Amino acid sequence: MLIRPETTGDHESIREILIAAFANHPYSHQTEHLIVEGLRAGDALLVSLVAEVDGRVVGQIAFSRVEIGGKDCGWLGLGPIAVLPSHQRQGIGKALVNEGLSAIRSLGAKGCVLVGDPAYYPRFGFRNNPALQMEGVPPEVLFCLPLDGDVPEGTVTHHPAFFVGH
Ligand SMILES: CC(C)(COP(=O)(O)OP(=O)(O)OC[C@H]1O[C@@H](n2cnc3c(N)ncnc32)[C@H](O)[C@@H]1OP(=O)(O)O)[C@@H](O)C(=O)NCCC(=O)NCCS
């Protein structure tokens, strides 16, 4: 397995992975491909890594800036992340998260937030934190991982691309 930054030639595969991975996801609006495309178009897709197996792109992870309490605090949002259903549960998601976190650390990110499954993200060090809230999001699925300094206090806001199609 190879984890590497996305290139222009990966855009179509990424779209297909996101559509397939989220097709039956209970909390998804099935707009994750539009989120990534909106971030890319808005020059806001700060980090996008893909996982390649036998020359085929089968997974992707995205990071973009978030505001906390209406300010850029140097924190990033993780998401979406997706692995093709046929390739799930083989450690590809784990490799994408670990490589992604190491990429954003090198960019100097102060921390990372995400909305996700409580069964999955604690293994990477993500925790719930009462200092953070997100509109419409139950606190038990809002996770954060400080990388440098304390967790800021406030409401987390994603890039407008996250709300396309809602
Ligand atoms: C979530 C996702 C990216 C994980 O990728 P993956 O390559 O399957 O994950 P890994 O192989 O690294 O990890 C598998 C482990 O995570 C667990 N796991 C994977 N997805 C999980 C989920 N949605 N809920 C709970 N546990 C999950 C598996 O049980 C397995 O645990 P184990 O190692 O203790 O057996 C992938 O399942 C996916 O694309 N899902 C659909 C889209 C999605 O839900 N994205 C995340 C939105 S928060």
mmCIF file of C-alpha atoms and ligand atoms in Angstrom:
data_model
loop_
_atom_site.group_PDB
_atom_site.id
_atom_site.type_symbol
_atom_site.label_atom_id
_atom_site.label_comp_id
_atom_site.label_asym_id
_atom_site.label_seq_id
_atom_site.Cartn_x
_atom_site.Cartn_y
_atom_site.Cartn_z
ATOM 1 C CA MET A 1 0.000 0.000 0.000
ATOM 2 C CA LEU A 2 1.205 3.471 -0.891
ATOM 3 C CA ILE A 3 -0.103 6.646 0.759
ATOM 4 C CA ARG A 4 0.611 9.785 -1.274
ATOM 5 C CA PRO A 5 -0.806 13.263 -1.985
ATOM 6 C CA GLU A 6 -3.614 13.345 -4.567
ATOM 7 C CA THR A 7 -2.824 14.421 -8.100
ATOM 8 C CA THR A 8 -5.148 15.718 -10.839
ATOM 9 C CA GLY A 9 -5.363 12.207 -12.283
ATOM 10 C CA ASP A 10 -6.932 10.932 -9.030
ATOM 11 C CA HIS A 11 -9.992 13.215 -9.004
ATOM 12 C CA GLU A 12 -12.356 10.776 -10.719
ATOM 13 C CA SER A 13 -11.279 7.820 -8.546
ATOM 14 C CA ILE A 14 -11.707 9.918 -5.411
ATOM 15 C CA ARG A 15 -15.234 10.855 -6.493
ATOM 16 C CA GLU A 16 -16.101 7.191 -7.049
ATOM 17 C CA ILE A 17 -14.625 6.121 -3.696
ATOM 18 C CA LEU A 18 -16.584 8.781 -1.797
ATOM 19 C CA ILE A 19 -19.855 7.919 -3.535
ATOM 20 C CA ALA A 20 -19.401 4.178 -2.935
ATOM 21 C CA ALA A 21 -18.159 4.426 0.665
ATOM 22 C CA PHE A 22 -20.938 6.737 1.844
ATOM 23 C CA ALA A 23 -23.784 5.209 -0.219
ATOM 24 C CA ASN A 24 -25.326 3.409 2.763
ATOM 25 C CA HIS A 25 -23.942 5.554 5.561
ATOM 26 C CA PRO A 26 -26.743 6.415 8.015
ATOM 27 C CA TYR A 27 -25.524 9.922 8.958
ATOM 28 C CA SER A 28 -24.366 10.984 5.512
ATOM 29 C CA HIS A 29 -26.151 13.319 3.096
ATOM 30 C CA GLN A 30 -24.277 11.464 0.311
ATOM 31 C CA THR A 31 -22.597 14.753 -0.603
ATOM 32 C CA GLU A 32 -19.035 13.898 0.477
ATOM 33 C CA HIS A 33 -17.733 13.927 -3.109
ATOM 34 C CA LEU A 34 -19.201 17.433 -3.492
ATOM 35 C CA ILE A 35 -17.476 18.504 -0.275
ATOM 36 C CA VAL A 36 -14.070 17.439 -1.557
ATOM 37 C CA GLU A 37 -14.705 18.991 -4.963
ATOM 38 C CA GLY A 38 -15.919 22.219 -3.336
ATOM 39 C CA LEU A 39 -12.855 22.384 -1.111
ATOM 40 C CA ARG A 40 -10.601 21.764 -4.107
ATOM 41 C CA ALA A 41 -12.364 24.436 -6.181
ATOM 42 C CA GLY A 42 -12.106 26.880 -3.271
ATOM 43 C CA ASP A 43 -8.399 26.166 -2.846
ATOM 44 C CA ALA A 44 -9.247 24.964 0.660
ATOM 45 C CA LEU A 45 -8.268 21.310 0.377
ATOM 46 C CA LEU A 46 -5.160 21.757 2.480
ATOM 47 C CA VAL A 47 -4.162 18.093 2.565
ATOM 48 C CA SER A 48 -5.606 15.297 0.436
ATOM 49 C CA LEU A 49 -3.911 11.923 0.584
ATOM 50 C CA VAL A 50 -4.838 8.820 -1.350
ATOM 51 C CA ALA A 51 -4.151 5.147 -0.665
ATOM 52 C CA GLU A 52 -3.008 3.121 -3.649
ATOM 53 C CA VAL A 53 -3.087 -0.682 -3.722
ATOM 54 C CA ASP A 54 -1.715 -2.534 -6.760
ATOM 55 C CA GLY A 55 -1.722 0.742 -8.704
ATOM 56 C CA ARG A 56 -5.372 1.489 -7.914
ATOM 57 C CA VAL A 57 -6.547 4.378 -5.736
ATOM 58 C CA VAL A 58 -8.850 2.840 -3.107
ATOM 59 C CA GLY A 59 -8.985 5.398 -0.300
ATOM 60 C CA GLN A 60 -8.762 9.086 0.443
ATOM 61 C CA ILE A 61 -8.506 11.467 3.401
ATOM 62 C CA ALA A 62 -9.029 15.235 3.356
ATOM 63 C CA PHE A 63 -8.099 18.045 5.750
ATOM 64 C CA SER A 64 -9.246 21.668 5.628
ATOM 65 C CA ARG A 65 -9.108 24.666 7.965
ATOM 66 C CA VAL A 66 -11.821 25.167 10.539
ATOM 67 C CA GLU A 67 -12.689 28.198 12.601
ATOM 68 C CA ILE A 68 -13.215 27.856 16.343
ATOM 69 C CA GLY A 69 -15.233 30.577 18.020
ATOM 70 C CA GLY A 70 -15.180 32.476 14.706
ATOM 71 C CA LYS A 71 -11.361 32.532 14.521
ATOM 72 C CA ASP A 72 -8.659 30.692 12.641
ATOM 73 C CA CYS A 73 -6.772 29.053 15.522
ATOM 74 C CA GLY A 74 -4.535 26.928 13.300
ATOM 75 C CA TRP A 75 -6.823 23.926 13.705
ATOM 76 C CA LEU A 76 -7.870 21.650 10.852
ATOM 77 C CA GLY A 77 -10.872 19.450 10.228
ATOM 78 C CA LEU A 78 -10.332 15.826 9.220
ATOM 79 C CA GLY A 79 -12.845 14.660 6.666
ATOM 80 C CA PRO A 80 -14.148 13.165 4.724
ATOM 81 C CA ILE A 81 -12.221 9.900 4.868
ATOM 82 C CA ALA A 82 -13.292 6.942 2.796
ATOM 83 C CA VAL A 83 -12.072 3.540 1.691
ATOM 84 C CA LEU A 84 -13.735 1.551 -1.102
ATOM 85 C CA PRO A 85 -16.119 -0.997 0.494
ATOM 86 C CA SER A 86 -14.191 -3.878 -1.104
ATOM 87 C CA HIS A 87 -11.001 -2.711 0.626
ATOM 88 C CA GLN A 88 -12.317 -1.795 4.078
ATOM 89 C CA ARG A 89 -11.053 -3.407 7.311
ATOM 90 C CA GLN A 90 -7.572 -4.029 5.928
ATOM 91 C CA GLY A 91 -5.834 -1.179 7.724
ATOM 92 C CA ILE A 92 -6.105 1.344 4.882
ATOM 93 C CA GLY A 93 -8.192 3.800 6.913
ATOM 94 C CA LYS A 94 -5.709 3.570 9.756
ATOM 95 C CA ALA A 95 -2.782 4.272 7.433
ATOM 96 C CA LEU A 96 -4.610 7.273 5.921
ATOM 97 C CA VAL A 97 -5.340 8.758 9.363
ATOM 98 C CA ASN A 98 -1.788 8.209 10.626
ATOM 99 C CA GLU A 99 -0.141 9.625 7.485
ATOM 100 C CA GLY A 100 -2.648 12.476 7.402
ATOM 101 C CA LEU A 101 -1.921 13.441 10.994
ATOM 102 C CA SER A 102 1.777 13.360 10.341
ATOM 103 C CA ALA A 103 1.302 15.560 7.235
ATOM 104 C CA ILE A 104 -0.693 18.193 9.136
ATOM 105 C CA ARG A 105 1.809 18.138 12.006
ATOM 106 C CA SER A 106 4.546 19.000 9.507
ATOM 107 C CA LEU A 107 2.404 21.871 8.247
ATOM 108 C CA GLY A 108 2.299 23.217 11.804
ATOM 109 C CA ALA A 109 -1.369 22.468 12.559
ATOM 110 C CA LYS A 110 -2.251 23.181 16.191
ATOM 111 C CA GLY A 111 -4.886 20.478 16.314
ATOM 112 C CA CYS A 112 -7.514 18.510 14.475
ATOM 113 C CA VAL A 113 -11.274 18.088 14.861
ATOM 114 C CA LEU A 114 -13.672 15.660 13.274
ATOM 115 C CA VAL A 115 -17.197 14.364 13.421
ATOM 116 C CA GLY A 116 -17.067 10.606 13.490
ATOM 117 C CA ASP A 117 -17.811 7.211 14.923
ATOM 118 C CA PRO A 118 -16.874 6.840 18.628
ATOM 119 C CA ALA A 119 -15.833 3.247 17.888
ATOM 120 C CA TYR A 120 -13.119 4.308 15.443
ATOM 121 C CA TYR A 121 -11.312 7.561 16.295
ATOM 122 C CA PRO A 122 -10.232 7.151 19.956
ATOM 123 C CA ARG A 123 -7.583 4.660 18.779
ATOM 124 C CA PHE A 124 -5.763 7.579 17.110
ATOM 125 C CA GLY A 125 -5.888 9.723 20.269
ATOM 126 C CA PHE A 126 -9.044 11.684 19.384
ATOM 127 C CA ARG A 127 -11.216 12.570 22.388
ATOM 128 C CA ASN A 128 -14.471 14.428 23.053
ATOM 129 C CA ASN A 129 -13.858 17.797 24.702
ATOM 130 C CA PRO A 130 -16.511 20.020 26.298
ATOM 131 C CA ALA A 131 -14.636 23.161 25.150
ATOM 132 C CA LEU A 132 -15.796 22.471 21.583
ATOM 133 C CA GLN A 133 -19.275 22.438 20.105
ATOM 134 C CA MET A 134 -20.642 22.130 16.601
ATOM 135 C CA GLU A 135 -24.106 23.134 15.508
ATOM 136 C CA GLY A 136 -26.394 20.131 15.081
ATOM 137 C CA VAL A 137 -23.696 17.672 16.157
ATOM 138 C CA PRO A 138 -24.078 15.545 19.328
ATOM 139 C CA PRO A 139 -21.026 16.039 21.602
ATOM 140 C CA GLU A 140 -20.198 12.322 21.633
ATOM 141 C CA VAL A 141 -19.375 12.331 17.913
ATOM 142 C CA LEU A 142 -17.313 15.549 17.955
ATOM 143 C CA PHE A 143 -13.667 14.621 18.444
ATOM 144 C CA CYS A 144 -10.485 16.587 18.801
ATOM 145 C CA LEU A 145 -6.765 15.964 18.945
ATOM 146 C CA PRO A 146 -4.559 18.849 20.077
ATOM 147 C CA LEU A 147 -1.149 18.749 18.350
ATOM 148 C CA ASP A 148 0.440 21.901 19.739
ATOM 149 C CA GLY A 149 -1.019 23.718 22.743
ATOM 150 C CA ASP A 150 -4.427 23.696 24.361
ATOM 151 C CA VAL A 151 -7.832 23.033 22.845
ATOM 152 C CA PRO A 152 -9.469 26.382 21.953
ATOM 153 C CA GLU A 153 -12.967 27.044 23.222
ATOM 154 C CA GLY A 154 -15.930 27.638 20.983
ATOM 155 C CA THR A 155 -18.095 26.519 18.120
ATOM 156 C CA VAL A 156 -16.332 24.716 15.300
ATOM 157 C CA THR A 157 -17.194 25.896 11.773
ATOM 158 C CA HIS A 158 -16.184 24.091 8.608
ATOM 159 C CA HIS A 159 -15.619 25.546 5.143
ATOM 160 C CA PRO A 160 -18.889 26.363 3.272
ATOM 161 C CA ALA A 161 -18.214 23.410 0.925
ATOM 162 C CA PHE A 162 -19.364 21.123 3.752
ATOM 163 C CA PHE A 163 -22.900 22.485 3.483
ATOM 164 C CA VAL A 164 -23.399 22.069 -0.267
ATOM 165 C CA GLY A 165 -26.589 20.149 -0.987
ATOM 166 C CA HIS A 166 -27.935 20.240 2.597
HETATM 167 C C1 LIG B 1 -14.225 4.487 8.202
HETATM 168 C C2 LIG B 1 -13.303 3.922 7.122
HETATM 169 C C3 LIG B 1 -12.593 5.052 6.389
HETATM 170 C C4 LIG B 1 -12.270 3.037 7.828
HETATM 171 O O1 LIG B 1 -11.408 2.518 6.867
HETATM 172 P P1 LIG B 1 -10.910 1.019 6.950
HETATM 173 O O2 LIG B 1 -9.800 0.879 5.971
HETATM 174 O O3 LIG B 1 -12.070 0.114 6.835
HETATM 175 O O4 LIG B 1 -10.391 0.982 8.462
HETATM 176 P P2 LIG B 1 -9.221 0.130 9.062
HETATM 177 O O5 LIG B 1 -9.071 -1.152 8.304
HETATM 178 O O6 LIG B 1 -8.035 0.957 9.277
HETATM 179 O O7 LIG B 1 -9.784 -0.141 10.486
HETATM 180 C C5 LIG B 1 -10.616 -1.180 10.669
HETATM 181 C C6 LIG B 1 -10.989 -1.149 12.099
HETATM 182 O O8 LIG B 1 -11.869 -0.092 12.331
HETATM 183 C C7 LIG B 1 -13.131 -0.581 12.646
HETATM 184 N N1 LIG B 1 -14.004 0.209 11.859
HETATM 185 C C8 LIG B 1 -13.879 0.586 10.599
HETATM 186 N N2 LIG B 1 -14.892 1.366 10.251
HETATM 187 C C9 LIG B 1 -15.650 1.468 11.344
HETATM 188 C C10 LIG B 1 -16.833 2.116 11.618
HETATM 189 N N3 LIG B 1 -17.498 2.853 10.708
HETATM 190 N N4 LIG B 1 -17.327 1.990 12.834
HETATM 191 C C11 LIG B 1 -16.710 1.255 13.765
HETATM 192 N N5 LIG B 1 -15.587 0.619 13.560
HETATM 193 C C12 LIG B 1 -15.076 0.728 12.351
HETATM 194 C C13 LIG B 1 -13.155 -2.020 12.282
HETATM 195 O O9 LIG B 1 -13.976 -2.745 13.133
HETATM 196 C C14 LIG B 1 -11.720 -2.388 12.507
HETATM 197 O O10 LIG B 1 -11.519 -2.538 13.868
HETATM 198 P P3 LIG B 1 -10.464 -3.584 14.395
HETATM 199 O O11 LIG B 1 -9.155 -3.170 13.826
HETATM 200 O O12 LIG B 1 -10.543 -3.410 15.867
HETATM 201 O O13 LIG B 1 -10.972 -4.873 13.865
HETATM 202 C C15 LIG B 1 -14.079 3.046 6.119
HETATM 203 O O14 LIG B 1 -14.704 2.001 6.812
HETATM 204 C C16 LIG B 1 -15.110 3.806 5.294
HETATM 205 O O15 LIG B 1 -14.794 4.340 4.241
HETATM 206 N N6 LIG B 1 -16.349 3.816 5.771
HETATM 207 C C17 LIG B 1 -17.430 4.496 5.054
HETATM 208 C C18 LIG B 1 -17.270 5.978 5.084
HETATM 209 C C19 LIG B 1 -17.145 6.492 6.486
HETATM 210 O O16 LIG B 1 -17.859 6.066 7.390
HETATM 211 N N7 LIG B 1 -16.225 7.441 6.687
HETATM 212 C C20 LIG B 1 -15.967 8.025 7.974
HETATM 213 C C21 LIG B 1 -17.038 8.997 8.337
HETATM 214 S S1 LIG B 1 -16.820 9.387 10.036
#
